C-alpha cells in the first residue's frame, strides 16, 4: 500500500483535509492536476465558523495578519448590523483572497509532511476490499486504503463512481477577470453604482496594487466553463452591460462561472468519499462554497484518521454523510432564496422588503447570521440538551482558552466537576479539569471538530457515550 489516503485535488478542501489527516499521522498524498497554483481569485472571505476551525488548530495567526476584518451582518445584500453579542469569539468576516487561503493551508499541510504531487491528473479509479487504486493520466497507479475526491464541481472522482449529482444546471453565466483600467476611479464607481441598480451580478472593484476585479454577466451559457473567456469578450460584455469597457487591459487572469446548483446523492461509496465542491455546487452569492468545503474537511478528517488508525466505532465514517449532507442541502436552499432576493423584478423586490423588515426582529436577524456564518449548525446526535450537536465557542477557562487545548485534533473532556475520568480512552481523549462561566454544563465531551457529544456530570453516562465517538476502551 503506497498511502493510507489519497486526496484528489489541492484546492482549499483537499489541502485542509490533508492537513487534518496528517495531524493524526495518516500517510497522505494529494494528487493535483495543475502544475502550479491558480492565480484566479474566487472566494474573498472566511465566515466565523471557518475562522474558528482555523483557531482550533492554531492556524489563525497568519490568516489574521494577511486578512481584513469586516463587521458581520446582513443577508442577501440587505445590510443590518449583527445582533450583539454573537455566540463566537470571532464576530467578523475575514476578507482574504482564496489564493492566500490555499497557500497558507498548503504550507501547513506540507509542513506536517503531506506530499503534494502536482501535474497528476486522476483519470481512473477502482476499489476492492483492501483499498483503492487511482490511475493517473500518465499511467501511474497510486494505491491507498481510502481516497477522497476534493476535485471540484466537475469532479472526475464523482463521475467515475457514478454518483448522481441532481439539481439545476447553470441558467446564467458571468465572466470575471483581474485587470488594469484606464478609466479614473471616480468614473468607475459612479457607473458601477448606476448599473447595479438593475444588475446585481455586475461589479468592478479595486483588488489592490492598481488592479481591478471585474464581474460581468455573459451573453449566454457556454458548454465548457473551464475554458476562460478572452479579454475581448470581457470588453464587449462591459460595453453592452455598462456602456463602457473602462479601458480594461493587461488581464492577470480571466475566468467564467455559472449558477448551477447541485448536490451529490451520497458522500461515501465504499472506500471513496467526496468533499467540497465535488459534493455540492451553488452560485457564489453569499460566499459559502469554500467555507463549506473547509468544514466538510474538518468533519471528515478525524473520522477517516480514526478508520485508518483502527479505532473508529461502527458508523463513524458514515456519519460524515449524515452530518454534512443536510448542511450543504441547507446552504443550497439558502443560496436559491438569495438568488431570488437579488432579482430586481417587482415580486422579489417586495419579498426583499419584507425580509428586510423581518430582519429588524432580533431573533430573525440572529437566525440568519448564524446560518450564514455556520456557527448555528447543530448535528442531530439524538439528545435534547441545547448544546449537544452544536460546536462549543472558544470559551474562556481559568487557565486560558478552550481552542488552545484543541490544536492536536483529539477529543476533549472539559470537566468542571473534577470527578470524571476518561481512563481507557486517554490515548484519544484529553481530560481537562478547569472552570468556565461560559459553558453552561458541568462537563462537556467534545469531538475533535469541537462539536459537543455529551454534557452532564455522571461518570456512567459518560462511559456510555465515549464508545459512540471514540471506539472501544483500550485494554
Ligand atoms: C466567482 C466565485 C466567487 C466565489 N466566492 C466565494 C466566497 O466569497 N466564499 C466562499 O466560501 N466561496 C466562494 N466561492 C466558491 C469557492 O471558490 C469554491 O467553493 C471552492 O474553491 C471549493 O474548493 P474545493 O477545494 O472543493 O474545489 P476547487 O477549488 O475547485 O479545487 C479542486 C482542485 O481539484 C483539481 N482537480 C480537478 N480534477 C482533478 C483530477 N481529475 N485530478 C487531479 N486534480 C484535479 C483542480 O485543479 C483543483 O485544484 C466562489 C466561487 C466563484 C466561482
Coordinates of C-alpha atoms and ligand atoms in Angstrom, one line a residue:
X1 CA 0.0 0.0 0.0
X2 CA 1.5 3.3 -1.1
X3 CA -0.5 5.6 1.2
X4 CA -3.3 5.4 3.8
X5 CA -5.3 8.1 2.0
X6 CA -5.2 9.7 -1.5
X7 CA -6.7 13.1 -1.7
X8 CA -7.6 14.2 -5.2
X9 CA -7.4 18.0 -5.7
X10 CA -5.2 20.6 -4.0
X11 CA -7.9 23.2 -3.7
X12 CA -8.9 24.5 -0.2
X13 CA -10.9 21.4 0.7
X14 CA -8.1 19.0 -0.3
X15 CA -5.3 20.7 1.5
X16 CA -7.4 21.3 4.6
X17 CA -8.3 17.6 4.7
X18 CA -4.7 16.5 4.0
X19 CA -3.5 18.6 7.0
X20 CA -6.2 17.2 9.3
X21 CA -5.3 13.7 8.3
X22 CA -1.6 14.2 8.7
X23 CA -2.1 15.7 12.2
X24 CA -3.1 12.1 13.2
X25 CA -0.1 10.6 11.5
X26 CA -2.0 9.3 8.4
X27 CA 0.2 8.8 5.3
X28 CA -1.5 11.0 2.8
X29 CA -0.8 12.1 -0.8
X30 CA -2.5 14.9 -2.6
X31 CA -2.8 14.5 -6.4
X32 CA -3.3 17.8 -8.2
X33 CA -3.9 18.1 -12.0
X34 CA -2.5 21.6 -12.4
X35 CA 1.3 22.1 -12.5
X36 CA 1.1 25.3 -10.5
X37 CA -1.4 27.0 -8.1
X38 CA -4.1 29.0 -9.9
X39 CA -3.9 32.8 -9.9
X40 CA -7.7 33.0 -10.3
X41 CA -9.2 34.5 -7.1
X42 CA -12.7 33.1 -6.4
X43 CA -13.7 33.3 -2.7
X44 CA -12.9 36.5 -1.0
X45 CA -13.7 35.8 2.6
X46 CA -14.0 33.4 5.6
X47 CA -17.0 33.3 7.9
X48 CA -16.9 32.9 11.6
X49 CA -17.1 29.1 11.7
X50 CA -14.2 28.7 9.3
X51 CA -12.2 31.2 11.4
X52 CA -13.0 29.2 14.5
X53 CA -11.9 26.0 12.7
X54 CA -8.5 27.6 11.9
X55 CA -8.3 28.8 15.5
X56 CA -9.0 25.3 16.8
X57 CA -5.9 24.1 15.1
X58 CA -3.6 27.0 15.9
X59 CA -3.6 28.2 12.3
X60 CA -5.3 31.5 12.5
X61 CA -2.4 34.0 13.1
X62 CA -1.2 34.2 9.5
X63 CA -4.7 34.5 8.2
X64 CA -5.4 37.4 10.6
X65 CA -2.1 39.0 9.6
X66 CA -3.0 38.9 5.9
X67 CA -6.7 39.4 6.0
X68 CA -9.0 42.3 6.7
X69 CA -11.8 42.1 9.4
X70 CA -15.2 43.4 8.4
X71 CA -18.4 43.5 10.5
X72 CA -20.7 40.6 10.3
X73 CA -24.3 41.2 9.4
X74 CA -26.8 41.4 6.6
X75 CA -28.3 38.8 4.3
X76 CA -28.7 38.7 0.5
X77 CA -27.2 42.2 0.3
X78 CA -29.7 43.6 2.9
X79 CA -27.5 45.4 5.4
X80 CA -28.3 45.1 9.1
X81 CA -25.9 45.1 12.0
X82 CA -25.4 41.7 13.5
X83 CA -27.1 41.0 16.9
X84 CA -24.7 41.7 19.7
X85 CA -23.2 39.6 21.2
X86 CA -22.9 36.7 18.7
X87 CA -22.1 33.3 20.1
X88 CA -18.5 33.3 18.8
X89 CA -15.1 34.8 19.8
X90 CA -14.7 35.8 16.2
X91 CA -17.7 38.0 15.3
X92 CA -16.3 39.3 12.0
X93 CA -15.9 38.4 8.3
X94 CA -12.3 37.9 7.4
X95 CA -11.6 39.3 3.9
X96 CA -8.8 37.2 2.4
X97 CA -8.4 36.0 -1.2
X98 CA -8.9 32.3 -1.9
X99 CA -5.4 32.1 -3.4
X100 CA -3.9 33.2 0.0
X101 CA -6.1 30.8 1.9
X102 CA -5.0 27.9 -0.3
X103 CA -1.3 28.9 0.0
X104 CA -1.5 29.1 3.8
X105 CA -3.3 25.7 4.1
X106 CA -0.9 24.1 1.6
X107 CA 2.1 25.3 3.6
X108 CA 0.6 23.9 6.8
X109 CA -0.1 20.5 5.2
X110 CA 3.4 20.3 3.7
X111 CA 5.0 21.4 7.0
X112 CA 3.2 18.4 8.6
X113 CA 4.7 16.1 5.9
X114 CA 1.9 15.9 3.3
X115 CA 3.2 15.0 -0.2
X116 CA 1.5 17.1 -2.9
X117 CA 2.0 15.8 -6.4
X118 CA 1.3 18.5 -9.0
X119 CA 0.8 17.7 -12.6
X120 CA -1.0 14.5 -11.5
X121 CA -4.4 14.1 -13.1
X122 CA -6.6 11.3 -11.9
X123 CA -8.4 9.5 -14.8
X124 CA -9.3 6.1 -13.4
X125 CA -10.4 4.6 -10.2
X126 CA -11.2 1.1 -8.8
X127 CA -11.7 -0.2 -5.3
X128 CA -11.7 -3.6 -3.7
X129 CA -11.9 -5.0 -0.1
X130 CA -8.3 -3.8 0.7
X131 CA -8.1 -0.4 -0.9
X132 CA -8.4 2.0 -3.8
X133 CA -6.3 2.2 -7.0
X134 CA -6.1 5.6 -8.6
X135 CA -4.9 5.8 -12.2
X136 CA -3.2 9.0 -13.4
X137 CA -3.2 10.4 -16.9
X138 CA 0.5 9.3 -17.4
X139 CA -0.4 5.7 -16.5
X140 CA 1.0 5.8 -12.9
X141 CA -1.1 3.8 -10.4
X142 CA -1.4 5.0 -6.8
X143 CA -2.7 2.6 -4.2
X144 CA -4.2 3.6 -0.9
X145 CA -6.7 2.4 1.7
X146 CA -9.1 5.3 1.1
X147 CA -9.5 8.0 -1.5
X148 CA -11.3 11.4 -1.1
X149 CA -12.4 13.3 -4.2
X150 CA -11.8 17.0 -3.5
X151 CA -11.6 17.7 -7.2
X152 CA -14.1 20.5 -7.6
X153 CA -17.6 20.9 -9.1
X154 CA -16.7 18.8 -12.2
X155 CA -15.3 16.1 -10.1
X156 CA -13.8 13.2 -12.0
X157 CA -14.0 11.0 -8.9
X158 CA -17.7 11.6 -8.6
X159 CA -18.3 10.8 -12.2
X160 CA -16.2 7.6 -12.1
X161 CA -18.1 6.5 -9.0
X162 CA -21.4 7.1 -10.9
X163 CA -22.8 9.1 -8.0
X164 CA -25.8 11.2 -9.1
X165 CA -25.4 15.0 -8.9
X166 CA -29.0 16.2 -9.1
X167 CA -30.1 19.8 -9.1
X168 CA -30.4 22.7 -11.6
X169 CA -28.0 23.3 -14.4
X170 CA -26.5 26.8 -14.9
X171 CA -29.0 29.2 -16.3
X172 CA -26.7 32.2 -16.2
X173 CA -23.0 32.8 -16.5
X174 CA -20.7 35.5 -15.6
X175 CA -17.2 36.5 -16.8
X176 CA -14.6 37.5 -14.2
X177 CA -11.1 38.9 -14.6
X178 CA -8.4 40.8 -12.8
X179 CA -7.3 43.7 -15.0
X180 CA -5.9 47.2 -15.2
X181 CA -8.2 50.1 -16.2
X182 CA -7.6 53.4 -17.8
X183 CA -10.9 55.0 -16.6
X184 CA -10.5 57.1 -13.4
X185 CA -11.6 55.5 -10.1
X186 CA -14.5 58.1 -9.6
X187 CA -16.0 57.3 -13.0
X188 CA -15.7 53.5 -12.4
X189 CA -17.5 53.9 -9.0
X190 CA -20.3 56.1 -10.5
X191 CA -21.0 53.7 -13.4
X192 CA -20.9 50.6 -11.1
X193 CA -23.5 52.2 -8.7
X194 CA -25.8 53.0 -11.6
X195 CA -25.6 49.6 -13.3
X196 CA -26.0 47.7 -10.0
X197 CA -29.5 49.4 -9.6
X198 CA -30.7 46.9 -12.2
X199 CA -27.9 44.3 -12.4
X200 CA -26.8 42.9 -9.1
X201 CA -24.5 40.4 -10.8
X202 CA -22.3 43.2 -12.0
X203 CA -19.2 44.6 -10.3
X204 CA -15.9 46.4 -10.8
X205 CA -13.9 47.0 -7.7
X206 CA -10.3 47.6 -6.7
X207 CA -8.4 44.4 -5.7
X208 CA -5.1 46.1 -4.7
X209 CA -1.9 47.3 -6.4
X210 CA -3.8 49.3 -9.0
X211 CA -5.7 46.2 -10.2
X212 CA -9.5 45.8 -10.5
X213 CA -11.6 42.7 -10.3
X214 CA -14.4 42.6 -12.9
X215 CA -17.6 40.5 -12.8
X216 CA -20.0 41.0 -15.7
X217 CA -22.9 38.8 -16.9
X218 CA -22.1 36.8 -20.0
X219 CA -24.3 36.7 -23.1
X220 CA -25.4 33.1 -22.7
X221 CA -24.1 29.9 -21.1
X222 CA -21.1 28.1 -22.5
X223 CA -20.7 24.4 -22.9
X224 CA -17.4 24.3 -21.1
X225 CA -16.9 26.8 -18.3
X226 CA -13.3 25.5 -17.8
X227 CA -12.4 27.4 -21.0
X228 CA -11.6 31.0 -19.9
X229 CA -13.0 34.0 -21.8
X230 CA -10.8 36.3 -23.9
X231 CA -10.2 39.9 -22.9
X232 CA -12.1 41.0 -26.0
X233 CA -15.1 39.1 -24.7
X234 CA -14.9 40.8 -21.4
X235 CA -14.6 44.2 -23.1
X236 CA -17.6 43.5 -25.3
X237 CA -19.8 42.5 -22.4
X238 CA -18.7 45.5 -20.4
X239 CA -19.8 47.8 -23.3
X240 CA -23.1 46.0 -23.5
X241 CA -23.9 46.0 -19.8
X242 CA -22.2 49.2 -18.6
X243 CA -21.9 51.3 -21.7
X244 CA -18.1 51.4 -21.4
X245 CA -15.3 48.9 -21.1
X246 CA -13.4 51.2 -18.6
X247 CA -10.3 50.8 -20.8
X248 CA -9.7 47.3 -19.4
X249 CA -6.3 45.8 -20.4
X250 CA -3.4 43.8 -19.1
X251 CA -5.5 40.9 -17.6
X252 CA -3.8 39.0 -14.9
X253 CA -6.4 36.2 -15.2
X254 CA -9.7 35.6 -16.9
X255 CA -12.4 33.1 -15.8
X256 CA -16.1 32.3 -16.0
X257 CA -18.6 30.8 -13.6
X258 CA -22.2 29.8 -13.6
X259 CA -25.1 29.4 -11.2
X260 CA -25.6 25.6 -11.3
X261 CA -27.0 24.3 -8.0
X262 CA -26.4 20.6 -7.4
X263 CA -25.5 18.1 -4.7
X264 CA -24.1 14.6 -4.7
X265 CA -26.6 11.9 -3.7
X266 CA -24.1 10.3 -1.4
X267 CA -20.8 11.4 0.0
X268 CA -19.4 7.9 0.6
X269 CA -19.1 4.9 -1.8
X270 CA -17.2 2.2 0.0
X271 CA -13.6 3.5 0.4
X272 CA -14.1 6.6 -1.6
X273 CA -15.6 9.9 -0.3
X274 CA -16.5 13.3 -1.7
X275 CA -15.9 16.7 -0.1
X276 CA -16.1 20.4 -1.0
X277 CA -17.3 21.4 -4.5
X278 CA -17.1 17.8 -5.6
X279 CA -20.1 17.1 -3.3
X280 CA -22.0 20.4 -3.8
X281 CA -22.1 23.4 -6.1
X282 CA -24.2 26.6 -5.9
X283 CA -23.9 30.2 -7.0
X284 CA -21.1 32.2 -5.3
X285 CA -23.5 34.8 -3.9
X286 CA -23.5 34.6 -0.2
X287 CA -19.9 33.4 -0.1
X288 CA -20.4 29.9 1.2
X289 CA -18.7 27.3 -1.0
X290 CA -15.1 27.5 0.2
X291 CA -16.3 27.8 3.8
X292 CA -18.5 24.7 3.3
X293 CA -15.6 22.7 1.9
X294 CA -13.2 23.6 4.8
X295 CA -15.9 22.5 7.2
X296 CA -16.5 19.2 5.3
X297 CA -12.8 18.5 5.6
X298 CA -12.9 19.4 9.3
X299 CA -15.7 16.9 9.9
X300 CA -14.2 14.2 7.8
X301 CA -10.5 14.4 8.8
X302 CA -10.6 12.9 12.3
X303 CA -13.2 10.3 11.3
X304 CA -11.1 9.0 8.4
X305 CA -8.0 9.1 10.6
X306 CA -9.8 7.0 13.2
X307 CA -10.7 4.5 10.5
X308 CA -7.1 4.3 9.3
X309 CA -5.9 4.0 12.9
X310 CA -8.3 1.2 13.5
X311 CA -10.3 2.6 16.5
X312 CA -13.3 4.1 14.6
X313 CA -16.6 2.8 16.0
X314 CA -19.2 1.4 13.6
X315 CA -20.9 4.1 11.7
X316 CA -18.4 6.9 12.5
X317 CA -17.3 7.3 8.9
X318 CA -20.9 7.1 7.6
X319 CA -21.7 10.0 10.0
X320 CA -19.8 12.2 7.6
X321 CA -22.6 12.0 5.1
X322 CA -25.3 12.0 7.7
X323 CA -24.0 15.2 9.2
X324 CA -22.7 17.1 6.3
X325 CA -25.2 16.3 3.5
X326 CA -28.0 18.2 5.3
X327 CA -25.7 21.2 6.0
X328 CA -24.9 21.6 2.3
X329 CA -28.6 21.0 1.3
X330 CA -29.5 23.9 3.6
X331 CA -26.8 26.1 2.0
X332 CA -28.2 25.2 -1.5
X333 CA -31.7 26.1 -0.4
X334 CA -30.5 29.4 1.1
X335 CA -28.5 30.3 -2.0
X336 CA -31.6 29.7 -4.2
X337 CA -33.5 32.1 -1.9
X338 CA -30.7 34.6 -2.1
X339 CA -30.7 34.5 -5.9
X340 CA -34.4 35.3 -5.9
X341 CA -34.0 38.1 -3.4
X342 CA -31.3 39.7 -5.6
X343 CA -33.7 39.9 -8.6
X344 CA -34.8 43.4 -9.4
X345 CA -38.2 42.2 -10.6
X346 CA -41.2 43.7 -8.6
X347 CA -42.2 40.5 -6.9
X348 CA -38.8 39.6 -5.5
X349 CA -38.3 43.3 -4.6
X350 CA -41.4 43.1 -2.5
X351 CA -40.3 39.9 -0.7
X352 CA -36.9 41.5 -0.2
X353 CA -38.5 44.5 1.5
X354 CA -40.5 42.1 3.8
X355 CA -37.3 40.2 4.7
X356 CA -35.6 43.4 5.5
X357 CA -38.4 44.3 7.9
X358 CA -38.3 40.9 9.4
X359 CA -34.6 41.2 10.0
X360 CA -35.4 44.1 12.4
X361 CA -36.6 41.3 14.7
X362 CA -33.6 40.2 16.7
X363 CA -34.4 36.6 16.6
X364 CA -34.7 36.6 12.8
X365 CA -31.5 38.5 12.3
X366 CA -29.7 36.1 14.7
X367 CA -31.1 33.1 12.9
X368 CA -29.8 34.4 9.5
X369 CA -26.4 35.4 10.8
X370 CA -25.9 32.1 12.5
X371 CA -26.9 30.4 9.2
X372 CA -24.5 32.4 7.0
X373 CA -21.6 32.2 9.4
X374 CA -22.3 28.5 10.1
X375 CA -22.0 29.0 13.9
X376 CA -25.6 27.8 14.3
X377 CA -25.0 24.3 12.9
X378 CA -26.4 21.6 15.1
X379 CA -25.8 18.0 14.1
X380 CA -28.5 15.6 15.2
X381 CA -26.9 13.4 17.9
X382 CA -30.4 12.4 19.3
X383 CA -30.0 14.4 22.6
X384 CA -32.2 17.1 23.8
X385 CA -29.7 19.3 25.6
X386 CA -29.3 22.6 23.7
X387 CA -25.5 22.3 23.5
X388 CA -25.3 18.7 22.2
X389 CA -24.6 18.6 18.5
X390 CA -23.5 22.2 18.4
X391 CA -19.9 23.3 18.4
X392 CA -18.7 25.0 21.5
X393 CA -17.4 28.5 21.1
X394 CA -13.9 29.4 22.2
X395 CA -14.8 29.9 25.9
X396 CA -12.5 31.4 28.5
X397 CA -11.2 29.0 31.0
X398 CA -9.3 29.8 34.2
X399 CA -6.1 28.6 32.7
X400 CA -6.6 30.1 29.2
X401 CA -8.8 29.5 26.2
X402 CA -10.6 26.3 25.1
X403 CA -9.4 26.3 21.5
X404 CA -5.8 26.5 22.6
X405 CA -6.3 23.0 24.0
X406 CA -7.6 21.5 20.7
X407 CA -4.7 22.0 18.4
X408 CA -3.8 18.3 18.3
X409 CA -7.3 17.4 16.9
X410 CA -8.1 15.0 19.8
X411 CA -11.3 14.6 21.7
X412 CA -11.6 16.6 24.9
X413 CA -13.5 16.2 28.1
X414 CA -13.9 19.7 29.7
X415 CA -14.6 18.8 33.3
X416 CA -15.7 21.4 35.8
X417 CA -16.5 18.8 38.4
X418 CA -13.1 17.2 38.7
X419 CA -14.8 13.9 39.4
X420 CA -14.9 12.4 35.9
X421 CA -12.5 10.1 34.1
X422 CA -11.6 9.1 30.5
X423 CA -9.5 6.1 31.6
X424 CA -9.5 3.7 28.7
X425 CA -9.7 6.5 26.1
X426 CA -6.8 8.7 27.3
X427 CA -4.9 7.9 24.1
X428 CA -7.8 9.5 22.1
X429 CA -9.4 12.0 24.5
X430 CA -7.8 14.7 26.6
X431 CA -9.2 15.3 30.1
X432 CA -9.0 18.9 31.2
X433 CA -10.2 19.9 34.7
X434 CA -10.9 23.6 34.6
X435 CA -13.7 26.1 35.2
X436 CA -15.5 28.4 32.8
X437 CA -18.5 30.6 33.3
X438 CA -19.4 30.3 29.7
X439 CA -20.0 26.6 29.1
X440 CA -23.4 26.1 30.7
X441 CA -22.8 22.4 31.7
X442 CA -20.8 20.7 34.5
X443 CA -18.8 18.8 31.9
X444 CA -18.8 18.6 28.1
X445 CA -17.3 15.9 25.9
X446 CA -16.1 17.5 22.7
X447 CA -15.3 15.7 19.4
X448 CA -12.1 16.7 17.6
X449 CA -14.1 19.1 15.5
X450 CA -15.3 20.9 18.6
X451 CA -18.9 19.6 18.5
X452 CA -20.4 18.7 21.8
X453 CA -21.0 14.9 22.0
X454 CA -22.3 14.8 25.6
X455 CA -22.9 17.1 28.6
X456 CA -23.5 16.1 32.2
X457 CA -21.8 15.1 35.4
X458 CA -22.4 11.4 35.6
X459 CA -19.5 9.0 35.0
X460 CA -21.7 6.1 34.0
X461 CA -23.4 8.3 31.4
X462 CA -20.1 9.5 30.1
X463 CA -18.9 5.9 29.8
X464 CA -22.0 5.1 27.6
X465 CA -21.2 8.0 25.3
X466 CA -17.4 7.6 24.8
X467 CA -17.6 4.5 22.7
X468 CA -20.0 6.0 20.2
X469 CA -17.4 8.6 19.1
X470 CA -14.1 7.2 20.3
X471 CA -14.5 3.4 19.9
X472 CA -13.7 0.7 22.5
X473 CA -11.8 1.4 25.7
X474 CA -8.1 0.4 25.4
X475 CA -7.1 -2.9 27.0
Ligands
LIG1 C1 -16.6 33.8 -8.7 C2 -16.6 33.0 -7.5 C3 -16.6 33.6 -6.2 C4 -16.7 32.8 -5.1 N1 -16.7 33.4 -3.9 C5 -16.8 32.7 -2.7 C6 -16.8 33.3 -1.5 O1 -16.7 34.5 -1.3 N2 -16.8 32.5 -0.3 C7 -16.8 31.1 -0.5 O2 -16.8 30.5 0.6 N3 -16.8 30.5 -1.6 C8 -16.8 31.2 -2.8 N4 -16.7 30.6 -4.0 C9 -16.7 29.1 -4.1 C10 -15.3 28.6 -3.9 O3 -14.4 29.2 -4.8 C11 -15.3 27.1 -4.0 O4 -16.4 26.6 -3.3 C12 -14.0 26.4 -3.6 O5 -13.0 26.7 -4.5 C13 -14.2 24.9 -3.5 O6 -13.0 24.3 -3.1 P1 -12.6 22.8 -3.5 O7 -11.3 22.6 -2.9 O8 -13.7 22.0 -3.0 O9 -12.6 22.8 -5.0 P2 -11.7 23.6 -6.1 O10 -11.2 24.9 -5.5 O11 -12.4 23.6 -7.4 O12 -10.4 22.6 -6.2 C14 -10.4 21.4 -6.9 C15 -9.0 21.1 -7.3 O13 -9.0 19.8 -7.9 C16 -8.2 19.8 -9.0 N5 -8.6 18.7 -9.9 C17 -9.8 18.6 -10.6 N6 -9.9 17.5 -11.3 C18 -8.8 16.8 -11.0 C19 -8.3 15.5 -11.3 N7 -9.0 14.7 -12.2 N8 -7.1 15.0 -10.9 C20 -6.4 15.8 -10.0 N9 -6.8 17.1 -9.6 C21 -8.0 17.5 -10.1 C22 -8.4 21.2 -9.6 O14 -7.3 21.5 -10.4 C23 -8.4 22.0 -8.3 O15 -7.1 22.4 -7.9 C24 -16.7 31.4 -5.2 C25 -16.7 30.8 -6.4 C26 -16.7 31.6 -7.6 C27 -16.7 30.9 -8.9

